[in-house]
XYZ file of C-alpha atoms in Angstrom:
722
model
C 57.247 172.659 68.016
C 58.835 170.499 70.710
C 58.571 171.032 74.437
C 62.035 172.619 74.592
C 60.984 175.097 71.933
C 58.151 176.269 74.136
C 60.469 176.353 77.168
C 62.820 178.615 75.180
C 59.898 180.885 74.409
C 59.084 181.045 78.118
C 62.719 181.851 78.949
C 62.558 184.570 76.313
C 59.363 185.985 77.882
C 60.971 186.052 81.312
C 63.997 187.794 79.862
C 61.693 190.469 78.490
C 60.195 190.915 81.964
C 63.691 191.548 83.308
C 64.348 194.024 80.481
C 61.248 195.967 81.470
C 62.232 195.921 85.141
C 65.653 197.396 84.357
C 64.226 199.949 81.921
C 65.870 198.446 78.841
C 64.195 198.737 75.464
C 61.917 195.766 74.788
C 62.909 193.763 71.737
C 60.591 191.358 69.962
C 62.861 188.712 68.448
C 61.710 185.169 69.312
C 64.108 182.228 69.527
C 63.340 179.426 67.127
C 65.871 176.732 67.969
C 64.462 173.536 69.475
C 65.852 170.473 71.164
C 63.805 167.268 71.118
C 62.816 165.532 74.378
C 60.859 162.407 75.157
C 58.292 161.502 77.863
C 59.939 159.954 80.915
C 62.829 162.439 80.884
C 62.760 165.019 83.685
C 63.923 168.260 82.096
C 63.609 171.823 83.372
C 64.872 174.353 85.892
C 64.335 173.030 89.411
C 61.697 175.037 91.268
C 59.892 176.090 88.058
C 59.028 172.658 86.682
C 55.375 171.605 86.520
C 54.123 168.472 88.312
C 53.879 166.615 85.008
C 57.511 167.464 84.223
C 58.611 166.268 87.670
C 56.854 162.949 87.014
C 58.560 162.673 83.608
C 55.257 162.868 81.739
C 54.722 164.704 78.416
C 54.647 168.492 78.800
C 52.837 171.107 76.726
C 51.992 174.813 76.840
C 50.292 174.329 80.218
C 53.678 173.420 81.708
C 54.947 176.769 80.441
C 52.037 178.509 82.176
C 52.928 176.728 85.433
C 56.539 177.918 85.144
C 55.323 181.421 84.349
C 53.138 181.346 87.472
C 56.122 180.308 89.566
C 58.086 183.282 88.220
C 55.189 185.670 88.910
C 54.995 184.359 92.460
C 58.703 184.968 92.985
C 58.529 188.477 91.487
C 55.602 189.411 93.728
C 56.768 187.822 96.971
C 60.560 187.777 96.743
C 60.644 184.044 97.432
C 60.166 180.881 95.410
C 56.764 179.230 95.262
C 58.303 175.774 95.755
C 61.590 175.260 97.508
C 63.376 172.659 99.606
C 66.770 171.944 101.090
C 67.490 169.406 98.362
C 66.357 168.836 94.781
C 64.226 165.925 95.994
C 62.541 168.182 98.588
C 61.798 170.785 95.919
C 60.287 168.177 93.613
C 58.174 166.856 96.474
C 56.918 170.385 97.215
C 55.876 170.853 93.567
C 53.895 167.605 93.666
C 52.259 167.845 97.105
C 52.323 171.367 98.550
C 50.592 174.649 97.811
C 52.659 177.850 97.598
C 52.520 180.214 100.605
C 49.758 182.798 100.784
C 50.913 185.902 98.899
C 49.151 188.130 101.418
C 51.653 187.015 104.078
C 54.575 188.175 101.947
C 53.223 191.390 100.433
C 50.007 192.971 101.707
C 49.721 195.239 98.645
C 48.985 192.314 96.318
C 45.565 192.634 94.695
C 43.383 189.535 95.382
C 42.735 189.187 91.654
C 46.465 188.924 90.934
C 46.811 186.359 93.716
C 44.049 184.258 92.095
C 45.734 184.486 88.679
C 49.037 183.215 90.081
C 47.327 180.321 91.854
C 45.385 179.473 88.708
C 48.709 179.150 86.864
C 50.035 176.886 89.630
C 47.219 174.313 89.650
C 48.614 170.781 90.091
C 46.256 169.406 87.433
C 47.124 170.839 83.976
C 43.437 170.879 82.996
C 42.689 173.258 85.875
C 45.138 175.915 84.616
C 44.451 178.637 82.057
C 43.446 177.228 78.678
C 45.984 179.403 76.878
C 48.405 182.276 77.321
C 45.781 184.477 75.655
C 43.375 183.749 78.540
C 46.117 184.604 81.028
C 46.855 187.851 79.190
C 43.152 188.735 79.192
C 42.893 188.351 82.983
C 46.060 190.380 83.545
C 44.820 193.141 81.262
C 41.594 193.264 83.279
C 43.693 194.017 86.367
C 45.902 196.616 84.725
C 43.529 199.451 85.609
C 42.691 198.240 89.114
C 44.454 199.715 92.127
C 45.861 197.643 94.958
C 43.632 196.914 97.969
C 45.247 199.646 100.070
C 43.331 202.882 100.085
C 46.567 204.847 99.923
C 50.029 203.853 98.693
C 53.073 205.159 100.508
C 55.519 206.970 98.251
C 58.890 205.366 97.729
C 60.410 202.342 96.089
C 57.270 200.198 96.411
C 55.172 202.725 94.494
C 57.715 203.102 91.712
C 58.140 199.353 91.358
C 54.411 198.725 90.962
C 54.191 200.992 87.911
C 56.074 198.503 85.745
C 54.759 195.280 87.209
C 51.532 194.645 85.284
C 52.849 195.926 81.913
C 55.822 193.616 82.385
C 53.568 190.666 83.104
C 51.446 191.458 80.052
C 54.536 191.683 77.864
C 55.753 188.309 79.076
C 52.355 186.718 78.549
C 52.110 188.175 75.042
C 55.330 186.332 74.178
C 53.869 183.132 75.587
C 50.703 183.716 73.551
C 52.828 184.045 70.411
C 54.489 180.749 71.245
C 51.080 179.169 71.808
C 49.920 180.315 68.383
C 53.065 178.921 66.724
C 52.500 175.600 68.458
C 48.786 175.315 67.614
C 49.229 173.016 64.604
C 51.506 170.741 66.570
C 48.956 170.823 69.384
C 46.180 169.578 67.090
C 48.374 166.684 66.041
C 48.864 165.854 69.738
C 45.080 165.699 70.328
C 44.192 169.306 71.220
C 40.922 170.645 69.796
C 39.491 174.157 69.406
C 37.427 175.453 72.351
C 33.616 175.267 72.163
C 31.702 178.118 70.482
C 29.235 180.287 72.455
C 26.082 181.763 70.841
C 24.134 184.219 73.016
C 20.372 183.598 73.228
C 19.128 186.161 75.791
C 19.901 189.866 76.081
C 17.867 191.379 78.927
C 19.017 192.203 82.475
C 18.008 189.870 85.263
C 18.164 186.314 86.590
C 17.770 183.110 84.576
C 17.160 180.029 86.722
C 16.582 177.149 84.285
C 16.478 176.275 80.577
C 15.654 173.114 78.637
C 15.652 172.015 74.989
C 12.299 171.097 73.457
C 12.253 167.767 71.550
C 13.086 169.477 68.225
C 16.475 170.609 69.602
C 15.907 174.125 68.226
C 13.293 175.473 70.636
C 14.370 176.469 74.130
C 12.078 177.086 77.101
C 13.578 178.988 79.983
C 12.537 180.646 83.244
C 13.773 184.109 84.102
C 12.965 187.299 85.960
C 13.930 190.205 83.687
C 14.305 193.840 84.717
C 13.125 193.327 88.289
C 9.821 191.705 87.236
C 8.467 188.389 88.596
C 9.649 185.031 87.292
C 7.953 183.566 84.205
C 8.602 181.102 81.373
C 9.813 182.249 77.936
C 10.261 180.403 74.643
C 13.110 181.080 72.205
C 14.635 179.628 69.045
C 18.342 178.996 68.575
C 18.191 180.501 65.060
C 16.700 183.889 66.011
C 17.350 186.397 68.841
C 13.777 187.061 70.034
C 12.001 185.399 72.952
C 8.252 185.220 73.507
C 6.272 184.873 76.719
C 5.074 181.292 77.174
C 2.157 182.314 79.380
C 3.018 180.752 82.751
C 4.016 183.210 85.476
C 5.741 182.373 88.787
C 6.862 179.050 87.287
C 10.161 177.326 86.605
C 10.986 174.776 83.899
C 12.354 171.557 85.447
C 12.350 168.961 82.659
C 10.983 168.256 79.163
C 10.284 164.729 77.900
C 10.984 163.516 74.372
C 7.248 163.584 73.687
C 7.017 167.271 74.612
C 5.583 167.090 78.129
C 7.113 169.711 80.426
C 7.544 169.467 84.201
C 7.246 172.860 85.857
C 7.344 174.147 89.420
C 4.418 176.455 90.203
C 4.570 179.217 92.813
C 8.304 178.610 93.038
C 9.833 180.213 96.125
C 13.091 180.247 98.056
C 13.248 177.840 100.992
C 16.797 178.713 102.009
C 19.942 179.704 100.108
C 20.243 177.710 96.846
C 17.021 175.748 97.468
C 13.661 176.575 95.880
C 10.412 174.652 96.172
C 6.992 174.652 94.583
C 4.121 172.550 93.280
C 5.189 170.068 90.606
C 2.932 170.184 87.546
C 2.835 168.902 83.958
C 2.031 170.911 80.817
C 2.742 170.510 77.101
C 5.483 172.589 75.458
C 2.862 173.962 73.048
C 0.993 175.542 75.965
C -2.637 176.587 75.709
C -3.914 174.446 78.592
C -3.651 174.717 82.370
C -0.901 172.690 84.084
C -1.909 169.443 85.828
C -0.602 169.405 89.414
C 1.320 166.283 90.511
C 2.957 166.870 93.934
C 3.591 169.656 96.443
C 6.815 170.975 97.974
C 9.053 169.553 95.236
C 12.514 171.088 94.746
C 13.768 169.253 91.611
C 12.316 166.853 89.051
C 13.376 165.030 85.884
C 11.661 162.821 83.297
C 12.961 159.328 82.568
C 14.147 158.896 78.940
C 10.909 157.155 77.899
C 8.749 159.757 79.673
C 7.021 157.144 81.844
C 8.415 157.978 85.294
C 9.765 160.954 87.206
C 12.575 161.492 89.715
C 12.013 164.193 92.342
C 13.787 165.779 95.320
C 11.967 167.020 98.400
C 12.324 167.399 102.178
C 10.727 164.954 104.588
C 11.303 164.803 108.351
C 14.254 167.190 108.183
C 15.974 164.983 105.580
C 16.423 165.775 101.903
C 15.518 162.798 99.744
C 15.769 161.697 96.129
C 12.863 159.573 94.867
C 12.811 157.527 91.651
C 10.045 156.945 90.765
C 7.952 159.280 92.925
C 7.427 157.636 96.308
C 10.457 155.320 96.151
C 13.335 156.813 98.164
C 16.746 155.880 96.747
C 18.892 158.402 98.660
C 18.571 160.551 101.789
C 20.911 163.147 103.287
C 21.104 165.671 106.110
C 22.510 168.027 103.473
C 20.716 168.539 100.172
C 20.477 167.116 96.665
C 20.323 169.205 93.496
C 20.011 168.754 89.712
C 18.946 165.088 89.558
C 19.200 163.812 85.967
C 18.165 160.317 84.953
C 20.714 158.430 82.847
C 19.937 157.823 79.156
C 19.405 154.113 79.921
C 16.986 154.973 82.761
C 18.795 152.776 85.286
C 20.356 155.424 87.540
C 20.235 159.071 88.548
C 23.199 161.461 88.607
C 23.022 164.384 91.018
C 25.007 166.924 93.011
C 25.450 165.823 96.616
C 25.762 168.847 98.944
C 26.837 167.869 102.502
C 25.890 171.205 104.107
C 22.641 173.122 103.943
C 23.031 176.797 102.993
C 26.226 175.983 101.047
C 26.596 175.012 97.377
C 29.753 172.923 97.795
C 29.146 169.433 96.381
C 30.419 166.249 94.789
C 28.975 164.528 91.726
C 27.273 161.258 92.631
C 25.214 158.550 90.953
C 22.645 156.203 92.515
C 20.761 153.306 90.959
C 17.145 152.271 91.519
C 18.182 149.965 94.378
C 19.805 152.835 96.275
C 23.405 151.887 95.547
C 25.312 155.184 95.474
C 28.752 155.987 94.053
C 30.601 159.296 94.348
C 32.280 160.188 91.050
C 34.259 163.301 92.050
C 35.890 164.875 95.027
C 34.292 167.911 96.669
C 34.069 171.247 94.868
C 33.705 174.595 96.676
C 30.782 175.487 94.395
C 28.814 173.119 92.177
C 25.510 173.907 90.482
C 24.206 172.472 87.200
C 24.444 168.943 85.795
C 23.444 166.946 82.698
C 24.327 163.671 80.960
C 26.306 163.438 77.759
C 23.905 161.987 75.150
C 25.644 158.591 75.039
C 25.563 158.231 78.839
C 29.331 157.792 79.147
C 29.938 161.048 81.039
C 28.221 163.453 83.377
C 28.789 167.119 82.551
C 28.622 169.555 85.459
C 29.610 173.103 86.404
C 31.809 173.581 89.437
C 34.740 175.479 90.973
C 37.445 174.169 93.281
C 37.840 177.605 94.887
C 35.267 180.391 95.028
C 32.147 180.457 92.876
C 33.396 181.015 89.305
C 32.264 177.667 87.947
C 33.694 176.002 84.823
C 32.257 173.108 82.794
C 33.711 169.747 83.785
C 33.066 166.150 82.741
C 33.423 162.954 84.740
C 33.125 159.430 83.397
C 31.498 156.551 85.225
C 35.033 155.322 85.950
C 35.672 158.674 87.762
C 37.994 160.119 85.117
C 37.610 163.928 85.159
C 38.369 166.518 82.495
C 37.813 170.245 81.990
C 35.548 171.214 79.073
C 35.385 175.020 79.147
C 36.188 177.947 81.409
C 35.370 181.650 81.090
C 35.532 184.676 83.341
C 32.821 184.641 86.034
C 30.556 181.611 86.405
C 28.829 179.086 84.145
C 25.818 176.869 84.896
C 25.064 173.977 82.564
C 21.306 173.779 82.034
C 20.695 171.046 79.460
C 22.296 168.949 76.707
C 20.631 168.157 73.368
C 20.856 164.844 71.513
C 23.491 166.290 69.154
C 25.735 167.230 72.094
C 25.102 170.979 72.042
C 24.418 172.478 75.462
C 22.489 175.288 77.081
C 24.709 177.202 79.491
C 23.957 180.319 81.509
C 26.749 182.806 82.138
C 26.074 184.143 85.607
C 27.358 187.059 87.611
C 26.770 186.581 91.342
C 27.082 188.933 94.258
C 25.983 188.557 97.840
C 25.695 191.915 99.532
C 24.782 193.378 102.904
C 22.703 196.483 103.546
C 22.231 197.959 106.980
C 21.391 200.978 109.072
C 23.261 201.625 112.284
C 21.494 203.146 115.307
C 23.310 206.447 114.681
C 22.264 206.876 111.025
C 19.007 207.358 109.140
C 20.105 205.837 105.809
C 21.125 202.343 104.740
C 24.765 201.642 103.989
C 26.364 198.908 101.856
C 28.445 196.736 104.192
C 29.673 193.928 101.908
C 33.405 193.464 101.553
C 34.369 191.110 98.705
C 32.190 189.188 96.229
C 30.250 186.814 98.493
C 29.606 188.518 101.827
C 27.206 186.200 103.652
C 25.635 187.890 106.701
C 25.141 185.862 109.895
C 24.776 188.072 112.981
C 24.709 191.582 114.416
C 25.539 192.633 117.964
C 22.716 193.745 120.258
C 23.806 197.384 119.994
C 23.656 197.229 116.176
C 27.239 198.455 115.770
C 29.043 195.314 114.549
C 28.102 192.622 112.049
C 29.429 189.099 111.566
C 29.774 187.841 108.002
C 31.731 185.305 105.981
C 33.369 185.545 102.581
C 32.710 182.301 100.702
C 33.415 183.298 97.089
C 36.464 183.898 94.912
C 38.019 186.360 97.330
C 37.810 184.082 100.362
C 40.343 181.416 99.486
C 39.740 177.657 99.716
C 38.577 177.518 103.345
C 36.237 180.561 103.479
C 36.919 183.480 105.837
C 35.181 184.892 108.927
C 34.966 188.692 109.278
C 33.443 191.242 111.596
C 32.817 194.852 110.635
C 31.359 198.006 112.111
C 28.028 199.195 110.711
C 29.628 202.629 110.369
C 31.495 201.254 107.334
C 34.854 200.869 109.053
C 37.328 198.316 107.679
C 36.527 194.653 108.370
C 38.649 192.418 110.592
C 39.380 188.839 109.532
C 38.976 186.462 112.475
C 39.941 183.173 110.841
C 38.973 180.416 108.460
C 35.467 178.995 108.104
C 31.932 180.368 108.310
C 31.026 182.634 111.226
C 27.666 181.887 112.851
C 27.047 183.988 115.967
C 28.483 186.492 118.441
C 28.627 185.600 122.113
C 26.347 187.863 124.220
C 29.332 189.890 125.488
C 30.739 190.230 121.948
C 34.099 188.721 122.940
C 33.744 185.493 120.957
C 32.412 184.293 117.632
C 31.341 180.712 117.005
C 32.186 179.438 113.524
C 32.074 176.214 111.549
C 35.215 175.105 109.749
C 34.376 174.399 106.122
C 37.334 172.094 105.392
C 37.077 169.763 108.390
C 35.477 166.326 108.004
C 33.154 166.200 109.777
C 32.782 169.993 110.133
C 33.902 171.387 113.507
C 32.679 174.229 115.677
C 35.372 176.677 116.781
C 35.441 179.838 118.891
C 37.361 182.865 117.596
C 38.181 185.759 119.944
C 37.113 189.166 118.650
C 40.127 190.664 120.415
C 43.398 189.205 121.638
C 43.427 185.470 122.315
C 43.572 182.023 120.741
C 40.838 180.089 118.969
C 39.217 177.134 120.730
C 37.876 173.965 119.120
C 34.621 172.639 120.584
C 34.590 168.837 121.062
C 31.614 167.845 118.883
C 33.060 164.415 118.038
C 31.547 162.681 115.027
C 28.460 164.886 114.886
C 27.696 166.347 111.445
C 27.343 169.983 112.481
C 25.120 172.329 110.481
C 25.669 176.028 109.836
C 23.365 177.317 112.580
C 24.352 177.995 116.183
C 23.697 180.523 118.946
C 24.485 181.188 122.605
C 22.279 181.264 125.671
C 21.991 184.785 127.184
C 24.683 184.062 129.787
C 27.083 182.819 127.082
C 27.743 179.537 128.891
C 25.922 177.165 126.533
C 25.914 176.901 122.763
C 22.783 175.686 120.954
C 23.411 174.116 117.546
C 21.961 171.763 114.938
C 23.681 168.485 114.110
C 23.022 164.883 113.210
C 24.593 161.567 114.164
C 25.495 158.978 111.533
C 22.342 157.527 110.017
C 20.036 159.777 112.047
C 18.082 162.962 111.430
C 18.923 166.494 112.500
C 18.146 167.606 116.041
C 19.101 170.369 118.444
C 22.168 169.847 120.649
C 23.604 171.758 123.610
C 27.250 172.057 124.621
C 28.809 173.957 127.512
C 31.422 176.489 126.395
C 34.253 175.948 125.915
C 34.861 172.291 126.825
C 31.645 170.432 127.608
C 30.244 167.319 125.992
C 27.385 167.729 123.495
C 23.971 166.404 124.499
C 20.738 166.243 122.525
C 17.934 168.602 123.545
C 15.271 167.480 121.063
C 14.258 164.291 119.256
C 15.140 163.879 115.588
C 13.404 166.198 113.173
C 13.873 169.475 115.079
C 16.116 172.308 113.881
C 16.742 175.560 115.751
C 16.888 178.976 114.128
C 19.649 181.566 114.243
C 19.314 183.630 117.421
C 16.708 181.089 118.509
C 17.229 181.215 122.287
C 14.770 183.498 124.089
C 16.124 186.532 126.017
C 15.381 184.809 129.342
C 17.161 181.614 128.211
C 14.176 179.370 128.946
C 13.160 178.230 125.450
C 14.653 177.808 121.991
C 12.693 178.514 118.825
C 12.787 175.481 116.511
C 11.088 174.016 113.454
C 9.557 170.613 114.112
C 9.175 167.537 111.899
C 5.828 168.909 110.707
C 7.509 172.231 109.737
C 5.546 174.059 112.425
C 7.390 176.451 114.756
C 7.770 175.476 118.407
C 9.146 176.865 121.641
C 11.227 174.008 123.035
C 12.035 174.181 126.792
C 15.780 174.331 127.479
C 15.237 172.233 130.593
C 13.354 169.556 128.656
C 9.669 168.821 128.363
C 7.013 169.200 125.702
C 7.331 171.934 123.052
C 4.626 174.535 122.553
C 3.531 175.627 119.065
C 3.929 179.322 118.265
C 0.538 180.751 117.460
C 0.284 182.704 114.213
C 3.740 181.839 112.833
C 3.402 180.136 109.441
C 5.749 177.409 108.107
C 6.832 179.646 105.209
C 7.779 182.515 107.555
C 11.294 183.002 108.894
C 11.795 184.197 112.486
C 14.434 186.921 112.431
C 14.992 187.927 116.057
C 13.399 188.103 119.506
C 12.441 191.499 120.880
C 14.372 192.613 123.966
C 11.492 191.806 126.341
C 10.759 188.420 124.731
C 7.158 189.342 123.876
C 7.610 189.587 120.108
C 9.307 187.865 117.208
C 10.396 189.765 114.118
C 9.218 187.585 111.197
C 9.210 187.769 107.383
C 8.616 185.719 104.236
C 11.798 185.441 102.212
C 9.793 184.552 99.089
C 8.357 188.104 99.029
C 10.263 190.918 97.334
C 10.259 193.527 98.778
C 10.412 191.748 102.133
C 7.810 192.883 104.628
C 8.921 192.410 108.236
C 6.319 192.190 111.018
C 6.385 191.951 114.797
C 4.463 188.887 115.962
C 3.161 188.877 119.557
C 3.844 185.360 120.828
C 1.097 185.230 123.459
C -1.736 186.318 121.154
C -0.564 185.612 117.595
C -1.303 189.215 116.622
C 1.119 191.031 114.336
C 2.009 194.565 113.388
C 4.006 195.809 110.357
C 7.554 196.906 111.108
C 9.526 197.618 107.894
C 9.628 196.925 104.157
C 13.146 196.168 102.888
C 14.653 196.046 99.387
C 17.860 197.347 97.770
C 17.262 200.436 95.639
C 18.451 198.552 92.525
C 16.170 195.521 92.372
C 17.326 193.999 89.050
C 18.582 190.461 89.572
C 17.858 190.448 93.323
C 16.726 186.876 93.906
C 16.686 186.577 97.678
C 16.687 188.852 100.688
C 17.831 187.050 103.810
C 18.687 187.005 106.598
C 16.922 190.025 108.061
C 18.479 190.892 111.425
C 16.928 193.715 113.473
C 18.443 194.623 116.799
C 16.221 193.569 119.654
C 15.209 197.154 120.373
C 14.405 197.754 116.699
C 16.656 200.834 116.429
C 18.962 199.303 113.825
C 18.959 196.452 111.320
C 21.013 194.687 108.669
C 19.996 192.298 105.899
C 21.690 190.172 103.292
C 20.680 189.977 99.645
C 21.676 187.918 96.616
C 21.946 189.319 93.104
C 22.279 187.186 89.983
C 22.536 188.553 86.438
C 22.416 185.929 83.691
C 22.721 185.438 79.956
C 21.798 182.197 78.206
C 24.157 180.710 75.603
C 24.079 177.835 73.160
C 27.366 175.956 73.404
C 28.523 173.999 70.343
C 31.631 171.974 69.643
C 32.006 170.194 72.981
C 34.278 167.183 72.634
């Protein structure tokens, strides 16, 4: 079937949508006439043409999906997705501009429908739906979901919405029929069937890592099933059962071709997305105790010949990649994840995350001499990476928007392609010599639980899918959080919300960090700026203000002095380590408070404004004088404990260990180092809860809120990747 044949099918599908809108009987005859076209000829209806059609490149079914998305946008908003005063302006808009936000044209649009439309309108054909069947599946999933409004006003709008999703499904079903008719022609043009998924695990909980044993049939994986602690399991790809390997509180990191396994013992969360433990070696057959190799290691990988190891760990407030152990080949103020040594052993591919506490990343490669190349642009979420067996590509899992990651490939010449996409998120774990892959299918949620000062029970306070908690007002009545998942859009979103469960208020784009003491301002970091910027959003009427931080690489941690006149934040200068900076609000010039290697905590400034609580280069906790001078170590506060909040009188710190579930919060007396239990916190449903942080009590202890992360995983064997 030629391109025009598929365009006629699309026109037919749109005609059926109009029939449904007008109440006419839906007919099912499909046009079969075709007109041949050649690459280099721009053909199509202006405003609905895909970028590849505008450029005169060959078009396929994905161009039809783009046109269908443009029609959906127009039906939902009443205006065209791409328009200009002239044909040339319209073509330029298709190539370079994004369509307007649907929420500004119709506030009753469900966020899921907005995401579907934007997925159809991706500039890159490989980023769109794989088929009309996939599009129909997502639309069907929305057919039983109400709009975001709690109540719908009666009238024309209500009546119109009753036909909208059935009409969309009918149109997509016609497109799906056209896609099926064109499948044979597609194969001749180079299209191949999608990879096949075989499920390997069936219990409820979190899976964090999985690796093939040398035989390619045995799989060792680390998981925490049914709310129990993490341990290692062994499974076969030819049978559904798993057996306990016999190593608790451990995570599989790498397996050599000779069957030696690198594991992380006493694995614990350091901060969001980062875990650390003691690196050890043990055979895949088990039966002997692991041999410890190094402490505080986050990631590790065997070289192809099993002679050397690459590791990632923190040192002096910098995250560093070493290959072999002890030889630093890359350092960053952000963090490195998933280092995998190339099949030839000459370089290491990894995910390069510029911001701590955020999983946005680019794929990079660095050789043994420290020469680094970035292979991809930034992704909003990227987690999981492995080499193709021949070393010609790096396979990774990532998402441009939100956290629903797909499997991508990038060559060493930076050519990218999409391998597979499903609903929710994928994480590539490992690739066997025959090209089959281990992939976990993950469902993520970040939630917020809290108890206001006027209630005696906890309440769920999350809003969308990734509600990251950052602050609570001193009276315990308002929280600050950010949506950084699928529902947030490309630049993240800052919200505040009452702890009584009232509707949230969106303040702007970015990640919110802290309330001002009077509650009139929120400091946030803009996620899309380069370098990231600090901005002030008013919580009431007013305009946002940009703080002049210059070329500083600002981190996602900041707080005000008690008078609200000075902002304390973490940042680094080019080629230097992180330290604590001060800036007068709103228009002062930043100045360094500490030497390199110090990092302040959220809500770190004492109630009297005299000291800031910071972690030093040795990971110990210090009280650093705001006026300058020598810091004083905090007695009794351990490096693996997180300070949550000062008490109102400044005598105590609320502290907890985020590695412990349930989390036990204590009050630590600063002068004496003595502590007393305060509360034990855990969501009532503990399955898949992998982290509980931050914990934010009010200073008087009458109210509190805390964030938690839940991950439910299934492991799959993926065959047929091309």
